[in-house]
Coordinates of N, CA and C and ligand atoms in Angstrom, one line a residue:
M1 N 17.3 65.7 36.6 CA 18.2 65.1 35.7 C 17.5 64.3 34.6
M2 N 16.5 63.4 35.1 CA 15.8 62.6 34.1 C 15.0 63.5 33.2
D3 N 14.3 64.6 33.8 CA 13.5 65.4 32.9 C 14.3 66.0 31.9
T4 N 15.5 66.5 32.3 CA 16.4 67.1 31.3 C 16.7 66.2 30.1
I5 N 17.0 64.9 30.5 CA 17.4 64.0 29.5 C 16.2 63.7 28.5
F6 N 15.0 63.6 29.1 CA 13.8 63.4 28.3 C 13.5 64.6 27.4
D7 N 13.9 65.8 27.9 CA 13.7 67.0 27.1 C 14.6 66.9 25.9
E8 N 15.8 66.4 26.2 CA 16.8 66.3 25.1 C 16.5 65.2 24.1
F9 N 16.0 64.1 24.7 CA 15.7 62.9 23.8 C 14.2 62.5 24.1
P10 N 13.3 63.2 23.6 CA 11.9 63.0 24.0 C 11.4 61.5 23.8
Q11 N 12.0 60.9 22.7 CA 11.5 59.5 22.4 C 11.9 58.5 23.5
L12 N 12.9 58.9 24.3 CA 13.4 57.9 25.3 C 12.4 57.9 26.5
G13 N 11.6 58.9 26.6 CA 10.7 59.0 27.8 C 9.5 58.0 27.7
K14 N 9.3 57.4 26.6 CA 8.1 56.5 26.5 C 8.6 55.1 26.1
V15 N 8.2 54.1 26.9 CA 8.6 52.7 26.6 C 7.4 51.9 26.1
E16 N 6.2 52.5 26.0 CA 5.1 51.8 25.5 C 4.1 52.8 25.0
M17 N 3.2 52.3 24.1 CA 2.1 53.2 23.6 C 0.9 52.6 24.1
R18 N 0.0 53.5 24.5 CA -1.3 53.0 25.0 C -2.4 53.8 24.2
E19 N -3.3 53.1 23.6 CA -4.4 53.8 22.8 C -5.2 54.5 23.9
A20 N -5.6 55.7 23.5 CA -6.5 56.5 24.5 C -7.7 55.7 24.9
G21 N -8.0 55.7 26.2 CA -9.2 55.1 26.7 C -9.0 53.6 26.9
T22 N -7.8 53.0 26.6 CA -7.6 51.6 26.9 C -6.8 51.4 28.2
Q23 N -7.0 50.2 28.8 CA -6.3 49.9 30.0 C -4.9 49.4 29.6
R24 N -3.9 49.6 30.6 CA -2.6 49.1 30.3 C -2.6 47.6 30.3
K25 N -1.9 47.0 29.3 CA -1.9 45.6 29.2 C -0.9 45.1 30.3
I26 N -1.0 43.8 30.7 CA -0.1 43.2 31.6 C 1.3 43.3 31.0
K27 N 2.3 43.8 31.8 CA 3.6 44.0 31.2 C 4.6 43.0 31.9
S28 N 5.7 42.7 31.1 CA 6.7 41.7 31.7 C 7.7 42.5 32.5
F29 N 7.6 43.8 32.5 CA 8.7 44.6 33.2 C 8.1 45.6 34.2
V30 N 8.9 46.0 35.1 CA 8.6 47.1 36.0 C 9.7 48.1 35.7
L31 N 9.4 49.3 35.5 CA 10.5 50.3 35.2 C 11.3 50.6 36.4
R32 N 12.6 50.4 36.4 CA 13.5 50.8 37.5 C 14.1 52.2 37.1
S33 N 14.2 53.1 38.1 CA 14.8 54.4 37.7 C 16.1 54.5 38.4
G34 N 16.7 55.6 38.2 CA 18.1 55.8 38.8 C 18.7 56.9 37.9
A35 N 19.5 57.7 38.6 CA 20.2 58.8 37.8 C 21.3 58.2 36.9
L36 N 21.4 58.8 35.7 CA 22.4 58.3 34.8 C 23.7 59.0 35.2
K37 N 24.8 58.2 34.9 CA 26.1 58.7 35.2 C 26.6 59.6 34.0
P38 N 27.6 60.4 34.2 CA 28.1 61.2 33.1 C 28.4 60.5 31.9
F39 N 29.0 59.3 32.0 CA 29.4 58.5 30.8 C 28.2 58.0 30.0
Q40 N 27.0 57.9 30.8 CA 25.8 57.4 30.1 C 25.2 58.6 29.3
L41 N 25.2 59.8 29.9 CA 24.7 61.0 29.2 C 25.5 61.3 28.0
E42 N 26.8 61.1 28.2 CA 27.7 61.3 27.1 C 27.5 60.4 25.9
A43 N 27.2 59.1 26.3 CA 26.9 58.1 25.3 C 25.6 58.5 24.5
L44 N 24.6 59.0 25.2 CA 23.4 59.4 24.5 C 23.7 60.5 23.5
R45 N 24.5 61.5 24.0 CA 24.7 62.6 23.1 C 25.6 62.2 21.9
Q46 N 26.5 61.3 22.1 CA 27.4 60.9 21.0 C 26.9 59.9 20.1
F47 N 26.2 58.8 20.7 CA 25.9 57.7 19.8 C 24.4 57.4 19.5
Y48 N 23.5 58.3 20.1 CA 22.1 58.1 19.8 C 21.8 58.1 18.3
P49 N 22.4 59.1 17.5 CA 22.1 59.1 16.1 C 22.5 57.8 15.3
T50 N 23.6 57.2 15.8 CA 24.2 56.1 15.0 C 23.7 54.7 15.5
H51 N 23.3 54.6 16.8 CA 23.1 53.3 17.3 C 21.7 53.1 17.9
V52 N 20.9 54.1 17.9 CA 19.5 54.0 18.5 C 18.5 54.0 17.4
V53 N 17.5 53.1 17.6 CA 16.4 53.0 16.7 C 15.2 53.5 17.5
E54 N 14.4 54.4 16.9 CA 13.2 54.9 17.7 C 12.0 54.1 17.3
Y55 N 11.1 54.0 18.2 CA 9.8 53.3 18.0 C 9.0 54.0 16.9
Q56 N 8.4 53.2 16.0 CA 7.5 53.7 15.0 C 6.5 52.7 14.7
K57 N 5.3 53.1 14.3 CA 4.3 52.0 14.0 C 4.4 51.8 12.5
G58 N 5.4 51.0 12.1 CA 5.6 50.7 10.7 C 6.8 49.8 10.7
I59 N 6.8 48.9 9.6 CA 7.9 47.9 9.6 C 9.3 48.5 9.4
L60 N 10.2 47.9 10.1 CA 11.6 48.4 10.1 C 12.3 47.7 8.9
D61 N 13.0 48.4 8.1 CA 13.7 47.8 7.0 C 15.2 47.5 7.5
F62 N 15.5 46.3 7.7 CA 16.8 45.9 8.3 C 17.9 46.3 7.4
T63 N 17.7 46.2 6.1 CA 18.8 46.6 5.1 C 19.1 48.1 5.3
T64 N 18.1 48.9 5.4 CA 18.4 50.3 5.6 C 19.0 50.6 6.9
V65 N 18.5 49.9 8.0 CA 19.1 50.2 9.3 C 20.6 49.8 9.4
F66 N 20.9 48.6 8.9 CA 22.3 48.1 9.1 C 23.2 48.3 7.9
G67 N 22.6 48.7 6.7 CA 23.4 48.9 5.5 C 23.9 47.7 4.9
N68 N 23.3 46.5 5.3 CA 23.7 45.2 4.6 C 22.6 44.2 4.9
D69 N 22.8 43.0 4.3 CA 21.8 42.0 4.4 C 22.1 40.8 5.3
K70 N 23.0 41.1 6.3 CA 23.4 40.0 7.2 C 22.2 39.6 8.0
P71 N 22.1 38.3 8.4 CA 20.9 37.9 9.2 C 20.8 38.7 10.5
V72 N 19.6 38.9 10.9 CA 19.4 39.7 12.1 C 18.9 38.9 13.3
I73 N 19.6 39.1 14.4 CA 19.2 38.5 15.7 C 18.6 39.6 16.6
I74 N 17.5 39.3 17.2 CA 16.8 40.2 18.1 C 17.0 39.7 19.6
E75 N 17.5 40.6 20.4 CA 17.6 40.2 21.9 C 16.6 40.9 22.7
I76 N 15.8 40.2 23.5 CA 14.8 40.8 24.3 C 15.4 40.9 25.8
G77 N 15.4 42.1 26.3 CA 15.9 42.3 27.7 C 17.3 42.1 27.9
F78 N 18.2 43.0 27.4 CA 19.6 42.7 27.5 C 20.2 43.2 28.8
G79 N 19.4 43.8 29.7 CA 19.9 44.2 31.0 C 21.0 45.2 30.9
M80 N 22.2 45.0 31.5 CA 23.3 45.9 31.4 C 24.1 45.7 30.1
G81 N 23.8 44.7 29.3 CA 24.3 44.6 28.0 C 25.7 44.1 27.7
A82 N 26.4 43.7 28.8 CA 27.8 43.3 28.6 C 27.9 42.1 27.7
S83 N 27.0 41.1 27.9 CA 27.1 39.9 27.0 C 26.6 40.3 25.6
S84 N 25.7 41.2 25.5 CA 25.2 41.6 24.1 C 26.4 42.2 23.3
H85 N 27.1 43.1 24.1 CA 28.3 43.7 23.5 C 29.3 42.7 23.0
R86 N 29.6 41.7 23.8 CA 30.6 40.7 23.5 C 30.1 39.9 22.3
I87 N 28.9 39.5 22.3 CA 28.4 38.6 21.2 C 28.4 39.4 19.9
A88 N 28.0 40.7 19.9 CA 28.0 41.5 18.7 C 29.4 41.7 18.2
K89 N 30.4 41.8 19.1 CA 31.8 42.1 18.7 C 32.4 40.8 18.2
E90 N 32.1 39.7 18.8 CA 32.7 38.4 18.4 C 32.0 37.7 17.3
R91 N 30.8 38.0 17.0 CA 30.0 37.3 16.0 C 29.5 38.3 15.0
Q92 N 30.4 38.8 14.2 CA 30.1 39.9 13.3 C 29.4 39.5 12.0
E93 N 29.2 38.1 11.9 CA 28.5 37.7 10.7 C 26.9 37.9 10.9
Y94 N 26.5 38.4 12.0 CA 25.1 38.8 12.3 C 25.0 40.2 12.6
N95 N 23.8 40.7 12.3 CA 23.4 42.0 12.9 C 22.5 41.8 14.1
Y96 N 22.5 42.7 15.0 CA 21.8 42.6 16.3 C 20.9 43.8 16.6
L97 N 19.6 43.5 17.0 CA 18.7 44.5 17.5 C 18.4 44.2 18.9
G98 N 18.9 45.0 19.8 CA 18.7 44.8 21.3 C 17.6 45.6 21.8
L99 N 16.7 45.0 22.6 CA 15.5 45.7 23.1 C 15.5 45.6 24.6
E100 N 15.5 46.8 25.2 CA 15.5 46.9 26.7 C 14.8 48.2 27.2
V101 N 14.0 48.1 28.2 CA 13.4 49.3 28.7 C 14.2 50.0 29.8
F102 N 15.1 49.3 30.5 CA 15.8 49.8 31.6 C 16.9 50.8 31.1
L103 N 16.6 52.1 31.4 CA 17.4 53.2 30.8 C 18.9 53.1 31.2
S104 N 19.2 52.7 32.4 CA 20.6 52.6 32.8 C 21.3 51.6 32.0
G105 N 20.7 50.4 31.9 CA 21.3 49.3 31.0 C 21.4 49.7 29.6
F106 N 20.4 50.4 29.1 CA 20.3 50.8 27.7 C 21.5 51.8 27.4
T107 N 21.7 52.7 28.3 CA 22.8 53.7 28.0 C 24.2 53.1 28.3
K108 N 24.2 52.1 29.1 CA 25.5 51.4 29.4 C 25.9 50.7 28.1
L109 N 25.0 49.9 27.5 CA 25.3 49.2 26.3 C 25.6 50.2 25.1
L110 N 24.8 51.3 25.1 CA 25.1 52.3 24.1 C 26.5 52.8 24.1
S111 N 27.0 53.0 25.3 CA 28.4 53.5 25.5 C 29.4 52.4 25.0
L112 N 29.1 51.2 25.4 CA 30.0 50.1 25.0 C 30.1 50.0 23.4
I113 N 29.0 49.9 22.8 CA 29.0 49.7 21.3 C 29.4 50.9 20.6
G114 N 29.1 52.1 21.1 CA 29.4 53.3 20.5 C 31.0 53.5 20.5
K115 N 31.5 53.3 21.7 CA 33.0 53.5 21.8 C 33.8 52.5 21.0
D116 N 33.2 51.3 20.8 CA 33.9 50.3 20.0 C 33.6 50.5 18.5
G117 N 32.7 51.4 18.2 CA 32.4 51.6 16.8 C 31.7 50.4 16.1
L118 N 31.0 49.6 16.9 CA 30.4 48.4 16.3 C 29.2 48.9 15.3
T119 N 29.3 48.3 14.1 CA 28.3 48.8 13.2 C 27.2 47.7 13.0
N120 N 27.3 46.6 13.7 CA 26.3 45.5 13.5 C 25.3 45.4 14.6
I121 N 25.2 46.4 15.4 CA 24.2 46.4 16.5 C 23.5 47.7 16.7
R122 N 22.2 47.7 16.9 CA 21.3 48.8 17.2 C 20.5 48.5 18.4
I123 N 20.1 49.5 19.1 CA 19.3 49.2 20.3 C 18.1 50.1 20.4
M124 N 17.1 49.6 21.1 CA 15.8 50.4 21.2 C 15.4 50.3 22.7
R125 N 14.9 51.5 23.2 CA 14.3 51.5 24.6 C 12.8 51.5 24.4
F126 N 12.3 50.3 24.3 CA 10.8 50.2 24.1 C 10.4 48.8 24.5
D127 N 9.1 48.6 24.8 CA 8.5 47.3 25.1 C 8.7 46.4 23.9
A128 N 9.4 45.3 24.1 CA 9.7 44.3 23.0 C 8.4 43.8 22.4
V129 N 7.4 43.6 23.2 CA 6.1 43.1 22.6 C 5.6 44.0 21.5
E130 N 5.6 45.3 21.9 CA 5.1 46.3 20.9 C 6.0 46.4 19.7
V131 N 7.3 46.4 19.9 CA 8.3 46.4 18.8 C 8.0 45.3 17.9
L132 N 7.9 44.1 18.4 CA 7.8 42.9 17.6 C 6.4 43.0 16.8
T133 N 5.4 43.4 17.5 CA 4.1 43.4 16.9 C 4.0 44.4 15.7
H134 N 4.6 45.6 15.9 CA 4.4 46.6 15.0 C 5.5 46.9 14.0
M135 N 6.7 46.5 14.4 CA 7.9 46.9 13.6 C 8.7 45.8 12.9
I136 N 8.4 44.6 13.2 CA 9.2 43.5 12.7 C 8.4 42.6 11.7
A137 N 8.9 42.5 10.5 CA 8.2 41.7 9.4 C 8.2 40.3 9.7
E138 N 7.1 39.6 9.3 CA 7.0 38.1 9.5 C 8.1 37.5 8.7
G139 N 8.7 36.4 9.2 CA 9.7 35.6 8.5 C 11.0 36.3 8.2
S140 N 11.3 37.3 9.1 CA 12.5 38.2 8.8 C 13.7 38.0 9.7
V141 N 13.5 37.3 10.8 CA 14.5 37.3 11.9 C 15.2 35.9 12.0
A142 N 16.5 36.0 12.1 CA 17.3 34.7 12.1 C 17.4 34.1 13.5
G143 N 17.2 34.9 14.5 CA 17.2 34.3 15.8 C 16.8 35.2 16.9
F144 N 16.4 34.7 18.0 CA 16.0 35.5 19.2 C 16.9 35.0 20.4
H145 N 17.4 36.0 21.1 CA 18.1 35.7 22.4 C 17.3 36.3 23.5
I146 N 16.9 35.4 24.5 CA 16.2 35.9 25.7 C 16.9 35.3 26.9
F147 N 17.8 36.0 27.4 CA 18.7 35.5 28.5 C 18.2 36.0 29.8
F148 N 17.9 35.0 30.7 CA 17.4 35.3 32.0 C 16.3 36.3 32.1
P149 N 15.2 36.0 31.4 CA 14.0 36.9 31.5 C 13.5 36.9 32.9
D150 N 12.9 38.0 33.4 CA 12.5 38.1 34.8 C 11.6 36.8 35.1
P151 N 12.0 36.1 36.2 CA 11.3 34.9 36.5 C 9.9 35.0 37.1
W152 N 9.6 36.2 37.6 CA 8.3 36.5 38.3 C 7.9 35.2 39.1
P153 N 8.7 35.0 40.2 CA 8.5 33.7 40.9 C 7.2 33.5 41.6
K154 N 6.5 34.6 42.1 CA 5.3 34.4 42.8 C 4.2 34.0 41.8
K155 N 3.3 33.1 42.2 CA 2.3 32.6 41.4 C 1.4 33.7 40.8
K156 N 1.1 34.6 41.7 CA 0.1 35.7 41.2 C 0.8 36.6 40.1
H157 N 2.1 36.5 40.0 CA 2.8 37.3 39.0 C 3.2 36.5 37.7
H158 N 2.9 35.2 37.7 CA 3.2 34.3 36.6 C 2.7 34.9 35.2
K159 N 1.6 35.6 35.3 CA 1.0 36.2 34.1 C 1.9 37.2 33.5
R160 N 2.9 37.7 34.2 CA 3.8 38.7 33.7 C 5.0 38.1 32.9
R161 N 5.1 36.8 33.0 CA 6.3 36.1 32.4 C 6.2 36.3 30.9
L162 N 7.4 36.6 30.3 CA 7.5 36.8 28.8 C 7.1 35.5 28.1
I163 N 7.7 34.4 28.5 CA 7.6 33.2 27.7 C 6.3 32.5 28.0
Q164 N 5.3 32.9 27.3 CA 4.0 32.3 27.4 C 3.5 32.2 25.9
E165 N 2.4 31.4 25.7 CA 2.0 31.2 24.3 C 1.9 32.4 23.4
P166 N 1.3 33.5 23.9 CA 1.1 34.6 22.9 C 2.5 35.1 22.4
L167 N 3.5 35.3 23.3 CA 4.8 35.8 22.8 C 5.5 34.7 22.0
A168 N 5.3 33.5 22.4 CA 6.0 32.4 21.6 C 5.4 32.4 20.2
N169 N 4.1 32.5 20.1 CA 3.5 32.6 18.7 C 4.0 33.8 17.9
L170 N 4.1 34.9 18.6 CA 4.5 36.1 18.0 C 6.0 36.0 17.4
I171 N 6.9 35.5 18.3 CA 8.3 35.4 17.8 C 8.4 34.3 16.8
A172 N 7.6 33.2 16.9 CA 7.7 32.2 15.9 C 7.3 32.8 14.5
Q173 N 6.3 33.6 14.5 CA 5.9 34.2 13.2 C 7.0 35.1 12.6
K174 N 7.7 35.8 13.5 CA 8.7 36.7 13.0 C 10.0 36.0 12.5
L175 N 10.2 34.7 13.0 CA 11.4 34.0 12.6 C 11.3 33.5 11.1
K176 N 12.5 33.5 10.5 CA 12.7 32.8 9.2 C 12.6 31.3 9.4
K177 N 12.4 30.6 8.3 CA 12.6 29.1 8.4 C 14.0 28.8 8.8
G178 N 14.2 27.9 9.7 CA 15.6 27.6 10.2 C 16.1 28.5 11.2
G179 N 15.3 29.6 11.6 CA 15.7 30.5 12.6 C 15.6 29.9 14.0
Y180 N 16.2 30.5 15.0 CA 16.2 29.8 16.3 C 15.7 30.8 17.4
I181 N 15.3 30.2 18.5 CA 15.0 30.9 19.7 C 15.9 30.3 20.8
Y182 N 16.7 31.2 21.5 CA 17.6 30.7 22.5 C 17.3 31.4 23.8
C183 N 16.7 30.6 24.8 CA 16.4 31.2 26.1 C 17.2 30.5 27.1
V184 N 17.6 31.3 28.1 CA 18.4 30.7 29.3 C 17.8 31.3 30.6
T185 N 17.6 30.4 31.6 CA 17.1 30.9 32.8 C 17.7 30.1 34.0
D186 N 17.7 30.8 35.2 CA 18.2 30.1 36.4 C 17.0 29.7 37.3
W187 N 15.8 29.9 36.7 CA 14.6 29.6 37.5 C 14.0 28.3 37.0
E188 N 14.3 27.2 37.6 CA 14.0 25.8 37.1 C 12.6 25.6 36.6
E189 N 11.6 26.1 37.4 CA 10.2 25.8 37.0 C 9.9 26.6 35.8
Y190 N 10.5 27.8 35.6 CA 10.3 28.6 34.4 C 10.9 27.9 33.2
A191 N 12.0 27.3 33.4 CA 12.7 26.6 32.3 C 11.8 25.5 31.8
Y192 N 11.1 24.7 32.7 CA 10.2 23.7 32.2 C 9.0 24.4 31.5
Q193 N 8.6 25.5 32.0 CA 7.5 26.2 31.3 C 7.9 26.6 29.9
M194 N 9.1 27.0 29.7 CA 9.6 27.4 28.4 C 9.5 26.1 27.5
L195 N 10.0 25.0 27.9 CA 9.9 23.8 27.1 C 8.5 23.5 26.7
D196 N 7.6 23.6 27.7 CA 6.1 23.3 27.5 C 5.5 24.3 26.5
V197 N 5.8 25.6 26.7 CA 5.2 26.6 25.8 C 5.7 26.4 24.4
F198 N 7.0 26.2 24.2 CA 7.5 26.1 22.8 C 6.9 24.8 22.1
A199 N 6.8 23.7 23.0 CA 6.3 22.5 22.4 C 4.8 22.6 21.8
K200 N 4.1 23.6 22.3 CA 2.8 23.8 21.9 C 2.7 24.6 20.5
I201 N 3.8 25.1 20.1 CA 3.8 25.9 18.8 C 4.1 25.0 17.7
P202 N 3.2 24.8 16.8 CA 3.4 23.7 15.7 C 4.6 24.1 14.8
S203 N 4.9 25.3 14.6 CA 6.0 25.7 13.7 C 7.4 25.5 14.3
L204 N 7.5 25.2 15.6 CA 8.8 25.2 16.3 C 9.1 23.7 16.6
T205 N 10.4 23.4 16.6 CA 10.9 22.1 17.0 C 12.1 22.2 17.9
N206 N 12.1 21.3 18.9 CA 13.2 21.3 19.8 C 14.1 20.2 19.3
T207 N 15.3 20.5 18.8 CA 16.2 19.6 18.2 C 17.0 18.8 19.3
Y208 N 16.8 19.2 20.6 CA 17.5 18.5 21.7 C 16.4 17.7 22.4
D209 N 16.9 16.8 23.3 CA 16.0 16.0 24.1 C 15.8 16.8 25.4
G210 N 14.9 17.7 25.4 CA 14.7 18.6 26.6 C 15.6 19.8 26.5
F211 N 16.4 20.1 27.6 CA 17.3 21.2 27.6 C 18.5 21.1 26.7
A212 N 19.0 22.2 26.2 CA 20.1 22.2 25.3 C 21.4 22.4 26.0
P213 N 22.5 21.9 25.4 CA 23.8 22.2 26.0 C 24.1 23.7 25.8
P214 N 24.9 24.3 26.7 CA 25.2 25.7 26.5 C 26.0 26.0 25.2
K215 N 25.7 27.1 24.6 CA 26.5 27.5 23.4 C 27.8 28.1 23.9
E216 N 28.9 27.7 23.3 CA 30.2 28.2 23.8 C 30.4 29.7 23.6
W217 N 29.6 30.3 22.6 CA 29.8 31.7 22.3 C 28.9 32.6 23.3
R218 N 28.1 32.0 24.2 CA 27.3 32.8 25.0 C 28.1 33.2 26.3
P219 N 28.4 34.5 26.5 CA 29.1 34.8 27.7 C 28.2 34.8 28.9
T220 N 28.7 34.6 30.1 CA 27.9 34.7 31.3 C 27.3 36.1 31.5
T221 N 26.0 36.2 31.8 CA 25.4 37.5 31.9 C 25.4 38.0 33.4
S222 N 25.1 39.2 33.6 CA 25.2 39.7 35.0 C 24.1 39.0 35.9
F223 N 22.9 38.8 35.3 CA 21.9 38.1 36.1 C 22.3 36.6 36.4
E224 N 23.0 36.1 35.4 CA 23.4 34.7 35.6 C 24.4 34.6 36.7
Q225 N 25.2 35.6 36.9 CA 26.2 35.5 38.0 C 25.5 35.5 39.3
K226 N 24.4 36.2 39.4 CA 23.7 36.2 40.7 C 23.1 34.9 40.9
G227 N 22.5 34.2 39.9 CA 22.0 32.9 40.0 C 23.0 31.9 40.4
L228 N 24.2 32.0 39.7 CA 25.3 31.0 40.0 C 25.7 31.2 41.5
A229 N 25.8 32.4 42.0 CA 26.2 32.7 43.3 C 25.3 31.9 44.3
Q230 N 24.0 31.8 43.9 CA 23.1 31.1 44.8 C 22.9 29.6 44.4
E231 N 23.8 29.2 43.5 CA 23.8 27.8 43.1 C 22.5 27.3 42.4
F232 N 21.9 28.3 41.7 CA 20.7 27.9 41.0 C 21.2 27.2 39.7
P233 N 20.4 26.2 39.2 CA 20.8 25.5 38.0 C 20.5 26.4 36.8
I234 N 21.4 26.4 35.8 CA 21.2 27.2 34.6 C 20.7 26.3 33.5
N235 N 19.5 26.5 33.0 CA 18.9 25.7 32.0 C 18.8 26.5 30.7
E236 N 19.2 25.8 29.6 CA 19.2 26.4 28.2 C 18.1 25.8 27.4
V237 N 17.4 26.6 26.7 CA 16.3 26.1 25.8 C 16.6 26.6 24.4
W238 N 16.6 25.7 23.4 CA 16.9 26.1 22.0 C 15.9 25.4 21.1
V239 N 15.1 26.2 20.4 CA 14.2 25.6 19.5 C 14.4 26.3 18.1
E240 N 13.9 25.6 17.1 CA 14.1 26.1 15.7 C 12.8 26.1 15.0
K241 N 12.7 27.0 14.0 CA 11.5 27.1 13.2 C 11.6 26.1 12.0
L242 N 10.6 25.3 11.8 CA 10.6 24.3 10.8 C 10.5 25.0 9.4
Ligands
SAM1 C1 16.3 39.7 34.7 S1 16.8 40.9 33.6 C2 18.1 40.0 32.6 C3 19.0 40.9 31.9 C4 20.1 40.3 31.1 N1 19.6 39.5 30.0 C5 21.0 39.4 31.9 O1 20.9 38.2 31.8 O2 21.8 40.0 32.8 C6 15.5 41.0 32.4 C7 15.5 42.3 31.7 O3 14.4 42.2 30.7 C8 13.9 43.5 30.5 N2 12.5 43.4 30.0 C9 11.5 42.7 30.5 N3 10.4 42.7 29.7 C10 10.8 43.5 28.7 C11 10.1 43.9 27.5 N4 8.8 43.6 27.3 N5 10.7 44.7 26.6 C12 12.0 45.1 26.8 N6 12.7 44.7 27.9 C13 12.1 43.9 28.8 C14 13.9 44.1 31.9 O4 13.9 45.5 31.9 C15 15.2 43.5 32.5 O5 16.3 44.4 32.4

């Protein structure tokens, strides 16, 4: 089934580029597999042309992609995408570019946004670090959403965490002045790491005293529900570019 789908959509079969002869860099994700359901295959066939952006090594022109100049929010790791769908639907004053490598979640969100005919959201199945590095212009992004990034709780895996100085520097470069980064996690020690990492980036400022209050427009995500069920604290981090 997977082979067939990658025959049909060859671009979906690759989530990262590796230069010949180089080692794979440490990644923040592990690819989960699983058969797609008929509605997900259907979504690919129907909505790929209108809602999917393919990886290219060249800067993406947001005006061409969205057909307007609304500010663009990039979401890293949207998972199953239910909250991304709701935010895009309810906050139409922005355009959204969602990045996720998990094919089942990617096709689920594709189905939701395609069926609703949302024109202010596009999605990519590719490593966010590579997309940001090669496709996103400096000073072009109004905000980043990173909700419940994988906590990688074991110490030996901490190097896989997304929110570390290299990524923080990269996203700070891509932000416009006044743009924001909004991260939420249920892993307390990672939440403090986020505060520390962003505090080290000179162009970013935390306008709150430590953690931020939740934004009323952010729906509960599916990972959040799991954290809440275990009574983990939910911590929100909001920083802005000076
Ligand atoms: C713990 S899940 C959270 C999903 C969702 N935001 C939620 O709250 O339910 C983190 C997601 O980030 C994705 N992810 C991690 N690193 C990524 C990367 N470098 N590029 C794209 N997606 C990534 C994973 O595939 C995973 O689905």
